[in-house]
Tab-separated table of C-alpha atoms in Angstrom:
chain	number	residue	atom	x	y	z
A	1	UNK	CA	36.420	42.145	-30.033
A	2	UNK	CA	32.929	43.457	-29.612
A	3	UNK	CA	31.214	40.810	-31.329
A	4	UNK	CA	33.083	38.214	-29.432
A	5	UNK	CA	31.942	39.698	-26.346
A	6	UNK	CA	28.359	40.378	-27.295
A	7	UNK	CA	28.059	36.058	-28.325
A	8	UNK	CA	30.032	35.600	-24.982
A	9	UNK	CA	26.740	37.662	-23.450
A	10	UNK	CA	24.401	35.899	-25.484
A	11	UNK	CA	25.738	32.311	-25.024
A	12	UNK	CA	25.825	33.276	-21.070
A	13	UNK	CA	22.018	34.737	-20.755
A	14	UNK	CA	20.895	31.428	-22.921
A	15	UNK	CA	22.749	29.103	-20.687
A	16	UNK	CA	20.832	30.847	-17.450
A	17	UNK	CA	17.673	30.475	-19.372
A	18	UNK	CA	17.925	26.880	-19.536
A	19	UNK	CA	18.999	26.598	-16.166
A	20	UNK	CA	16.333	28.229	-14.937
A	21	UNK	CA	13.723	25.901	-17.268
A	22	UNK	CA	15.328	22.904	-16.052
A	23	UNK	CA	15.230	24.232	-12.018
A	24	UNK	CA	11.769	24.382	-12.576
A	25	UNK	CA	10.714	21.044	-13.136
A	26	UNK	CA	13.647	19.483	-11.219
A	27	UNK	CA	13.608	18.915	-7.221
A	28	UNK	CA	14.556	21.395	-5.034
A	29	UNK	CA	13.481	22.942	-1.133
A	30	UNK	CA	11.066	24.697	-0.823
A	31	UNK	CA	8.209	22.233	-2.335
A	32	UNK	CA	6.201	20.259	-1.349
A	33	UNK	CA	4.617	17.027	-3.128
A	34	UNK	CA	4.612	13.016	-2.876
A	35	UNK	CA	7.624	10.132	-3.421
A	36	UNK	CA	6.502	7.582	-5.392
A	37	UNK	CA	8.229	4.221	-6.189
A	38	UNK	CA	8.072	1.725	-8.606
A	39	UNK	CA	10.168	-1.165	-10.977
A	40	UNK	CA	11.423	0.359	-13.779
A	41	UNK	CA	8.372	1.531	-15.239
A	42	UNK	CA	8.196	5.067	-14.701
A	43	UNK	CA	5.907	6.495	-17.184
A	44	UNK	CA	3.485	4.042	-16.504
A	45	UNK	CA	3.476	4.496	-12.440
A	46	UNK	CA	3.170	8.811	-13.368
A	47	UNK	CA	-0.079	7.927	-14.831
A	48	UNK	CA	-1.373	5.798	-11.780
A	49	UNK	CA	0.285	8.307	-9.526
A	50	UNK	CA	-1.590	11.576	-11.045
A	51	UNK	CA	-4.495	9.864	-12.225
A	52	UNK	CA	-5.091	8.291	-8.136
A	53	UNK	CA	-3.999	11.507	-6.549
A	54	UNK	CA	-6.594	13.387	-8.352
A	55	UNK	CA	-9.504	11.385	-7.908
A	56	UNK	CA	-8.763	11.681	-4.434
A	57	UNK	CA	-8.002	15.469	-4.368
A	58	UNK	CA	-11.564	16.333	-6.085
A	59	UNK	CA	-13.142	14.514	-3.099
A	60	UNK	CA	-11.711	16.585	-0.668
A	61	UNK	CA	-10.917	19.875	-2.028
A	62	UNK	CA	-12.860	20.144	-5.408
A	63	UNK	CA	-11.856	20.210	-8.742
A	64	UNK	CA	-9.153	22.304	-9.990
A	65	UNK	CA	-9.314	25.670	-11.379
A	66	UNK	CA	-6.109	25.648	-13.236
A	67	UNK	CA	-7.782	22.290	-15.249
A	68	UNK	CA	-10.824	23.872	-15.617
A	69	UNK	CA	-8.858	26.946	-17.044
A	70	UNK	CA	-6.682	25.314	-19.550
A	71	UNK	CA	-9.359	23.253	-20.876
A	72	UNK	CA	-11.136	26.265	-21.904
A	73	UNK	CA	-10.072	27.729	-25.366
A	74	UNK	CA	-7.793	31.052	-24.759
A	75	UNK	CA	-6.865	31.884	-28.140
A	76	UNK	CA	-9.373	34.255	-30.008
A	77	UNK	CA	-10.428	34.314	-33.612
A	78	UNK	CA	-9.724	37.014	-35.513
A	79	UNK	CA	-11.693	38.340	-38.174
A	80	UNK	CA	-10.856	40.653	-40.938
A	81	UNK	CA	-13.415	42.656	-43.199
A	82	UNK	CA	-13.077	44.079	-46.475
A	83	UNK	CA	-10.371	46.344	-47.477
A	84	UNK	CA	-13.190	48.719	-48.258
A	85	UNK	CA	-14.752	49.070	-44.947
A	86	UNK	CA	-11.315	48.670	-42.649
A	87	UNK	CA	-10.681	51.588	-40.692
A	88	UNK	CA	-8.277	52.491	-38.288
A	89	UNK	CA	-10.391	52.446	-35.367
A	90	UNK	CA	-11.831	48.929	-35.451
A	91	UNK	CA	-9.133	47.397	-37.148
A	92	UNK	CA	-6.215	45.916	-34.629
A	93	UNK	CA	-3.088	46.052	-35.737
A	94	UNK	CA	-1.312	42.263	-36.938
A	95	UNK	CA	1.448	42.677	-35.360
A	96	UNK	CA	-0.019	44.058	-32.179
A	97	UNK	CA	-2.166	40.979	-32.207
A	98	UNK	CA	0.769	38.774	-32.301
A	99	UNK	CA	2.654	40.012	-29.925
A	100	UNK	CA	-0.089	39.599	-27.555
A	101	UNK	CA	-0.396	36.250	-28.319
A	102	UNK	CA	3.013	35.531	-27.936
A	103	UNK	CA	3.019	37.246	-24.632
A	104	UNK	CA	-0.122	35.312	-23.117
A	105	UNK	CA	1.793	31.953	-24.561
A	106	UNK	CA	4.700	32.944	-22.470
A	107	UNK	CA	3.165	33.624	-19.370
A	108	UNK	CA	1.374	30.377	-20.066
A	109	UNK	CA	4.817	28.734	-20.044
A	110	UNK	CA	6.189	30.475	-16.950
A	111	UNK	CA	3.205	30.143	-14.547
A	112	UNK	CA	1.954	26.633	-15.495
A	113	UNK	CA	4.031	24.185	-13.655
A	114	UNK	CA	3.415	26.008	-10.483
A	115	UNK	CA	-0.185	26.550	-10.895
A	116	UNK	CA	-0.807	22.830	-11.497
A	117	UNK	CA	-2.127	21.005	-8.574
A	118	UNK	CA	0.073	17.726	-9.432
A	119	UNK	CA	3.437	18.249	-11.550
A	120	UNK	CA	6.026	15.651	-11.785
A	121	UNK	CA	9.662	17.305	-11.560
A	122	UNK	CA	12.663	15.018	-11.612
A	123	UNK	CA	14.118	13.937	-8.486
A	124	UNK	CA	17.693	12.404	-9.932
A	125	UNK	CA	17.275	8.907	-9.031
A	126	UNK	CA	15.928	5.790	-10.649
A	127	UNK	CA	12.458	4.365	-9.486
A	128	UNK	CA	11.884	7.097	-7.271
A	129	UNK	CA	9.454	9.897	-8.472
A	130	UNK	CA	8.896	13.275	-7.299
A	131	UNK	CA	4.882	14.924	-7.976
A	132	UNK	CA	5.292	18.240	-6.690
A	133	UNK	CA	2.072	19.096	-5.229
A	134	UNK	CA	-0.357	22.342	-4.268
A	135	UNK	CA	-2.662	20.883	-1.908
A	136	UNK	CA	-2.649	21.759	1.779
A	137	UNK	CA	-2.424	18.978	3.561
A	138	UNK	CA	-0.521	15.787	1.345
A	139	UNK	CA	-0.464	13.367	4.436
A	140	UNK	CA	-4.310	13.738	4.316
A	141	UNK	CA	-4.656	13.247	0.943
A	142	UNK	CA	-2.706	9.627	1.173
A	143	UNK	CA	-4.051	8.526	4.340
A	144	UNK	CA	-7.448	9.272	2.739
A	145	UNK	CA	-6.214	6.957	-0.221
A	146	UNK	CA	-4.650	4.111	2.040
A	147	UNK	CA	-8.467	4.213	4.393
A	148	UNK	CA	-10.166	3.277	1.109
A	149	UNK	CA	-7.864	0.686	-0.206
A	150	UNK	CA	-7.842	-1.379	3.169
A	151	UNK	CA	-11.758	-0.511	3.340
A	152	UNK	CA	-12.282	-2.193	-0.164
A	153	UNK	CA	-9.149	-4.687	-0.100
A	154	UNK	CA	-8.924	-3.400	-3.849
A	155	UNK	CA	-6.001	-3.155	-5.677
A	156	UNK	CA	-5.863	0.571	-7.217
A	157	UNK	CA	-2.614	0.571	-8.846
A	158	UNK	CA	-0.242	-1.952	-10.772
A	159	UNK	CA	3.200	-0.027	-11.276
A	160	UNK	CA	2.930	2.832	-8.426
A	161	UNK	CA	3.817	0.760	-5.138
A	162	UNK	CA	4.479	3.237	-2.164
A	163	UNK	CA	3.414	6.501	-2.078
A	164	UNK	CA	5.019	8.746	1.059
A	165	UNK	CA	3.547	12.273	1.402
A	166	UNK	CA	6.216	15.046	1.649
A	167	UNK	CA	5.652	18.374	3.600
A	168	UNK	CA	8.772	19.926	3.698
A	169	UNK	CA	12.258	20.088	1.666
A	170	UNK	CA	15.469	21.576	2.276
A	171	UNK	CA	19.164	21.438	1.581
A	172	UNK	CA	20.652	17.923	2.636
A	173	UNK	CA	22.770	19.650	5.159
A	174	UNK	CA	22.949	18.916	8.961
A	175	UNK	CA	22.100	22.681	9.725
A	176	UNK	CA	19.579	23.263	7.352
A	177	UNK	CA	17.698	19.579	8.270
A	178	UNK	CA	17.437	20.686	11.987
A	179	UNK	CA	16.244	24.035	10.646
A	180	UNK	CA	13.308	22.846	8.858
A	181	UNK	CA	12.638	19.875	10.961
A	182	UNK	CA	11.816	22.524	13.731
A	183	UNK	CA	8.612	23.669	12.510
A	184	UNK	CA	7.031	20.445	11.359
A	185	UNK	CA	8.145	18.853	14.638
A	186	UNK	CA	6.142	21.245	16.907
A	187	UNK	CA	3.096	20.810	14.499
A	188	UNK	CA	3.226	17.166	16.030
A	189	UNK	CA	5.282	16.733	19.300
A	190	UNK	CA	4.442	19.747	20.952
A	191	UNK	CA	1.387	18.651	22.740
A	192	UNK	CA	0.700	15.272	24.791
A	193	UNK	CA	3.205	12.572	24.809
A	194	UNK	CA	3.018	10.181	21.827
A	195	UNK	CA	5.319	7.119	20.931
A	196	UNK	CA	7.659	7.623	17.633
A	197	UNK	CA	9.920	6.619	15.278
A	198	UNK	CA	12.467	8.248	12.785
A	199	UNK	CA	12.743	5.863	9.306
A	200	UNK	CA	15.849	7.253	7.073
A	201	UNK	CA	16.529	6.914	3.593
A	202	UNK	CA	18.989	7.651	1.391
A	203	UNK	CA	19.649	7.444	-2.088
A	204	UNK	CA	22.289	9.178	-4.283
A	205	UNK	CA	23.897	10.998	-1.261
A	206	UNK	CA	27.170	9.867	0.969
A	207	UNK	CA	27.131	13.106	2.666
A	208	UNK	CA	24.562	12.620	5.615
A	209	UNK	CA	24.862	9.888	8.280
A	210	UNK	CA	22.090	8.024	9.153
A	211	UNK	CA	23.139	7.868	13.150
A	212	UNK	CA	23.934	11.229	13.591
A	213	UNK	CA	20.592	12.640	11.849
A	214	UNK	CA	18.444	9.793	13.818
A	215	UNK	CA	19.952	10.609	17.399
A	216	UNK	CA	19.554	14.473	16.525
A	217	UNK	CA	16.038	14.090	15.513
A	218	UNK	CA	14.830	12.189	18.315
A	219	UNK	CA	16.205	14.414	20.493
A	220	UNK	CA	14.894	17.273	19.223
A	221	UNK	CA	10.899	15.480	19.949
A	222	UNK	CA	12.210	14.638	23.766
A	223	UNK	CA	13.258	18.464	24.029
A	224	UNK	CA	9.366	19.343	23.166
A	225	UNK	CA	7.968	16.646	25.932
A	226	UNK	CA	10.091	14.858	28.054
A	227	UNK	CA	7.079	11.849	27.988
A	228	UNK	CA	7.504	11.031	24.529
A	229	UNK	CA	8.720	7.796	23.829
A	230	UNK	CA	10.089	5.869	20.843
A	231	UNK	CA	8.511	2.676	19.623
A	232	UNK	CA	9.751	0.443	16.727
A	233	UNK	CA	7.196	-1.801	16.220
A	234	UNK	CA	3.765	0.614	16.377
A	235	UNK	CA	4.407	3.706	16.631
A	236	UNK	CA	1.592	6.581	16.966
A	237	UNK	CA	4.033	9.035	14.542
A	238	UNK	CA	6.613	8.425	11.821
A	239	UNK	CA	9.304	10.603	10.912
A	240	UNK	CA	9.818	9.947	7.197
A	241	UNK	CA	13.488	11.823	6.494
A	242	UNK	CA	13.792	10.814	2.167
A	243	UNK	CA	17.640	11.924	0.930
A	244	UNK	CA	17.908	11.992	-2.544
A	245	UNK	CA	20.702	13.796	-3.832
A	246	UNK	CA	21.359	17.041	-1.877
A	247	UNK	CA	17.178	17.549	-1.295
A	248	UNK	CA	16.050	15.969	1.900
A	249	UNK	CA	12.568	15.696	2.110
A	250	UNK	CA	10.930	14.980	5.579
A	251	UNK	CA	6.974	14.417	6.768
A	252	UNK	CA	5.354	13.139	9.881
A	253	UNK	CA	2.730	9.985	9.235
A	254	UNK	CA	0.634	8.247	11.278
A	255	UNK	CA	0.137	4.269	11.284
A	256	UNK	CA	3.118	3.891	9.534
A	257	UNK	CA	3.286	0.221	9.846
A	258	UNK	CA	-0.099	-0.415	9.872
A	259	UNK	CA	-0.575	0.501	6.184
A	260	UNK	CA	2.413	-1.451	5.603
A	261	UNK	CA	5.234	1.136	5.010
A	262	UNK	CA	2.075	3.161	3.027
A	263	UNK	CA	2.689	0.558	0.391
A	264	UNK	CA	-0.374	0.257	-1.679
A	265	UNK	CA	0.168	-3.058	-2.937
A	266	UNK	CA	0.689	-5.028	0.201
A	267	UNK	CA	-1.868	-2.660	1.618
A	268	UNK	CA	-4.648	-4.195	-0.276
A	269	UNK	CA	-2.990	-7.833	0.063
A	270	UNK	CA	-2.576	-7.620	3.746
A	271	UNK	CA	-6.333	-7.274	4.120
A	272	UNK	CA	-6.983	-10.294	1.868
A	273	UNK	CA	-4.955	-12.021	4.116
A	274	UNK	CA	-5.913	-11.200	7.584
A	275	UNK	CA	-9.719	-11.902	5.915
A	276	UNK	CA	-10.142	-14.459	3.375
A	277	UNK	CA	-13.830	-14.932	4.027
A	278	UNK	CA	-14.821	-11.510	4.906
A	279	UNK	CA	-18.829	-12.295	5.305
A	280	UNK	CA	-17.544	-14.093	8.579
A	281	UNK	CA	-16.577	-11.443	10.006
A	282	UNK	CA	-19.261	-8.985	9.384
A	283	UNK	CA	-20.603	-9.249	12.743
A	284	UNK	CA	-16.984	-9.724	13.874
A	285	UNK	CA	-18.413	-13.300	16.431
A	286	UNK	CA	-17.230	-16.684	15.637
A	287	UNK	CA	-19.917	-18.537	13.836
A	288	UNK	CA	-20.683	-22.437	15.503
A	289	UNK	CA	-22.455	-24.935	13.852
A	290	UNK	CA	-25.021	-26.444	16.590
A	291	UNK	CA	-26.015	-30.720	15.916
A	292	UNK	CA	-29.395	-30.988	14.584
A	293	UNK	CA	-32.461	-32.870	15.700
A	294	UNK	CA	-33.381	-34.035	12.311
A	295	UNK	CA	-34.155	-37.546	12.024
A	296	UNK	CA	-31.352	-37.696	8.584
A	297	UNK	CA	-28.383	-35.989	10.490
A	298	UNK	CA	-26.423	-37.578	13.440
A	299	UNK	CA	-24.131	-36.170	15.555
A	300	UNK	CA	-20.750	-37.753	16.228
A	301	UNK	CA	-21.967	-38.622	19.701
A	302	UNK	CA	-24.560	-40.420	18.735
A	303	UNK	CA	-22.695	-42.673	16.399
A	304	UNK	CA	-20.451	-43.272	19.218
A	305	UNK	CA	-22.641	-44.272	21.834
A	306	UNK	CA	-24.563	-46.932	18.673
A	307	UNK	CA	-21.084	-48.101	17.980
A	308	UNK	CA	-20.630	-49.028	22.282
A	309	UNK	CA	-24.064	-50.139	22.139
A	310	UNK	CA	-23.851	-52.422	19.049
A	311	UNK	CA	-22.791	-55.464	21.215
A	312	UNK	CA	-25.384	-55.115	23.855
A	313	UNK	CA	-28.551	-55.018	20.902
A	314	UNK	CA	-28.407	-59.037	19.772
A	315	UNK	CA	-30.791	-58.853	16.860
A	316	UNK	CA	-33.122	-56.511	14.505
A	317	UNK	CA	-36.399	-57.934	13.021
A	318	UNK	CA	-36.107	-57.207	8.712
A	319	UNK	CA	-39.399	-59.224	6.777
A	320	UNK	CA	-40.277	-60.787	9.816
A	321	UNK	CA	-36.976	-62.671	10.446
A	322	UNK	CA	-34.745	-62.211	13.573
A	323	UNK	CA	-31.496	-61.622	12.439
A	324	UNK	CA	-28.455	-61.066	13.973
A	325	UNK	CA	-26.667	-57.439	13.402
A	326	UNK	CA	-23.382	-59.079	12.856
A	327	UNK	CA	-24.619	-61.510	9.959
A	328	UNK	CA	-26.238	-58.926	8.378
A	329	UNK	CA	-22.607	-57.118	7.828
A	330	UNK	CA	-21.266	-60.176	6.780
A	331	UNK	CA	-19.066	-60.828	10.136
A	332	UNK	CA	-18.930	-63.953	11.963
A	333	UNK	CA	-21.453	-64.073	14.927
A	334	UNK	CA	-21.215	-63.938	18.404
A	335	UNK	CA	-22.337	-67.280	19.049
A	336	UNK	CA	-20.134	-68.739	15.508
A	337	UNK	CA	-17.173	-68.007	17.551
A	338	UNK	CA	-17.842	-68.722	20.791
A	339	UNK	CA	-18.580	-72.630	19.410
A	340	UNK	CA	-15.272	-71.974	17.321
A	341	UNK	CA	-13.017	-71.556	20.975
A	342	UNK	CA	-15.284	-74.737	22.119
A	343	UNK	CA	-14.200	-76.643	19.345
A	344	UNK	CA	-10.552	-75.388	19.561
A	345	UNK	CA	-10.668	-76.164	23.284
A	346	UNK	CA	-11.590	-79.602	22.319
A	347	UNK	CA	-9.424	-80.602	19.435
A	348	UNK	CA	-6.375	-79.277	21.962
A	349	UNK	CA	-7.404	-81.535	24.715
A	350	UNK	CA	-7.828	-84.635	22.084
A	351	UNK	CA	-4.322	-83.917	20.873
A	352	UNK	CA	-3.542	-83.479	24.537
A	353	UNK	CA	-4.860	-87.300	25.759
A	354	UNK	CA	-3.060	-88.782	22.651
A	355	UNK	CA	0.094	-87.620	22.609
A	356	UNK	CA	-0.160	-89.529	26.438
A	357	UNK	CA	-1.259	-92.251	25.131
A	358	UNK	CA	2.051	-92.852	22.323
A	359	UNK	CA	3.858	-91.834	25.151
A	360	UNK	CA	2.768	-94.464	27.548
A	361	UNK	CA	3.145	-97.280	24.605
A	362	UNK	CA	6.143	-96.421	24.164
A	363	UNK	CA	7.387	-96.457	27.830
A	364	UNK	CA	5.674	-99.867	27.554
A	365	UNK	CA	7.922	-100.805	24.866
A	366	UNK	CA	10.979	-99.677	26.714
């Protein structure tokens, strides 16, 4: 009966160990970090993801220590003289030494995911990725990312496509939302009036409604200042409120709309777009072409007015020759077709007097 018990202990303290591994690199509140989204090609898009949020991060805060730490060797040689010449004193004990080592390895273990400045933990739902983060400020740090992508109208990444900072993360409960959504909401709304807008999303999670939270959380900014107004189209502030599972992560953007949803990809697009020749618009002035003077370039007004005045000029002199403009283009003169009416005029008067004259010989006849 004692042994049974004592696995029954073991199997149970094993169990918590692994829960407690896995709650550690799986999404929970209390963190805070970045969503990122892509097409079914996650590994690839936690590359971009770590590899563009660090660049970025060693602009504005410096490298990081717990990189620079890891990178360095920790493990120390040891080295063991002769048999002859060991002694109690310098010696170290094996065993001693091991342990040691096994002890530094552990607390290596425990104290590395949260020391990292960028971890990826999993969030529970497909194409959605959590990086749990250290920094201070993660809106800054993406806003700072979106400037330079519209700035350059460069595409940075392939697989990652939006990228939403997240400052704060509680239970996905109606209580404990309006709990943490107090703080972060008089870090924004608490000072002049500014126009807003709550976007909701939900994934893996049937238990919060997306009326109820919207109404609640815009009513909680109008309690702060009475002058604050929502806008749907371009809003000053976003309220980003990200369900997933029972973790609802929230964060208050600006331009939200602007940077197109703080997609990266359409980001860089949209700028191609809006300027597909972009040395025009340096100085930002429309650029007109003015008519030239030279002797080889015309202007369309001038052709006009030679075209009106074509009929007026009767000849041009070429080899000494008067020539008429007309005959030179190969069309029938001026003069050609005046004689042509003449002689029209004429042969319909001749055909005229004779069809009298059968007429008359015929009455004749008669």
């Amino acid at each position: 009966m004692a042994e049974v018990n004592k696995r029954k202990k073991s199997a149970y303290y094993s169990k918590c160990a692994a829960k407690k591994g896995k709650f550690d690199f799986s999404l929970h509140p209390g963190v805070r970090g970045f969503i990122a989204t892509c097409n079914f090609r996650e590994k690839e898009c936690i590359r971009e993801t770590i590899n563009i949020l660090s660049e970025f991060a060693d602009m504005i805060y410096g490298e990081d220590k717990a990189m620079l730490e890891d990178n360095q060797p920790k493990n120390k040689k040891i080295v063991f003289k002769d048999s002859e010449s060991e002694t109690e004193e310098d010696n170290e004990d094996i065993e001693a030494a091991l342990a040691r080592e096994v002890n530094v390895l552990k607390q290596e273990r425990q104290n590395r995911p949260s020391q990292r400045r960028f971890q990826v933990v999993q969030s529970g739902a497909d194409n959605c990725l959590f990086i749990r983060s250290t920094v201070e400020d993660p809106v800054l740090l993406v806003e700072t990312i979106l400037k330079d992508i519209e700035a350059k109208s460069k595409q940075r990444t392939r697989f990652l496509m939006r990228l939403l900072p997240i400052e704060v993360t509680c239970k996905a409960w109606p209580d404990d939302i309006k709990v943490a959504s107090g703080k972060l909401l008089d870090k924004y709304f608490k000072g002049e009036p500014k126009t807003f807008c709550v976007v909701f999303k939900r994934r893996n999670n049937s238990n919060v409604v997306r009326e109820e939270l919207i109404q609640d959380l815009a009513s909680d900014i109008k309690a702060r200042n009475p002058l604050h107004r929502a806008d749907m189209k371009q809003p000053e502030l976003t309220v980003i409120v990200e369900v997933i599972r029972n973790v609802c992560c929230m964060a208050v953007v600006p331009k939200y709309f602007h940077y197109r949803k703080y997609n990266l990809l359409e980001v860089a697009k949209s700028k191609t777009a809006q300027d597909p020749n972009p040395e025009s618009s340096i100085t930002g002035e429309n650029i007109s072409v003015e008519p030239t003077s030279s002797p080889g370039v015309q202007s369309e007004l001038d052709l006009k007015t030679e075209d009106e005045s074509s009929d007026k000029i009767p000849s041009i002199q070429s080899n000494g020759q008067i020539k008429n403009v007309s005959e030179i283009h190969g069309l029938p003169s001026q003069e050609s077709s005046d004689q042509g009416k003449d002689n029209d005029s004429n042969t319909d008067g001749e055909g005229i007097e004779k069809r009298q004259a059968e007429g008359n010989i015929a009455s004749e006849k008669s």
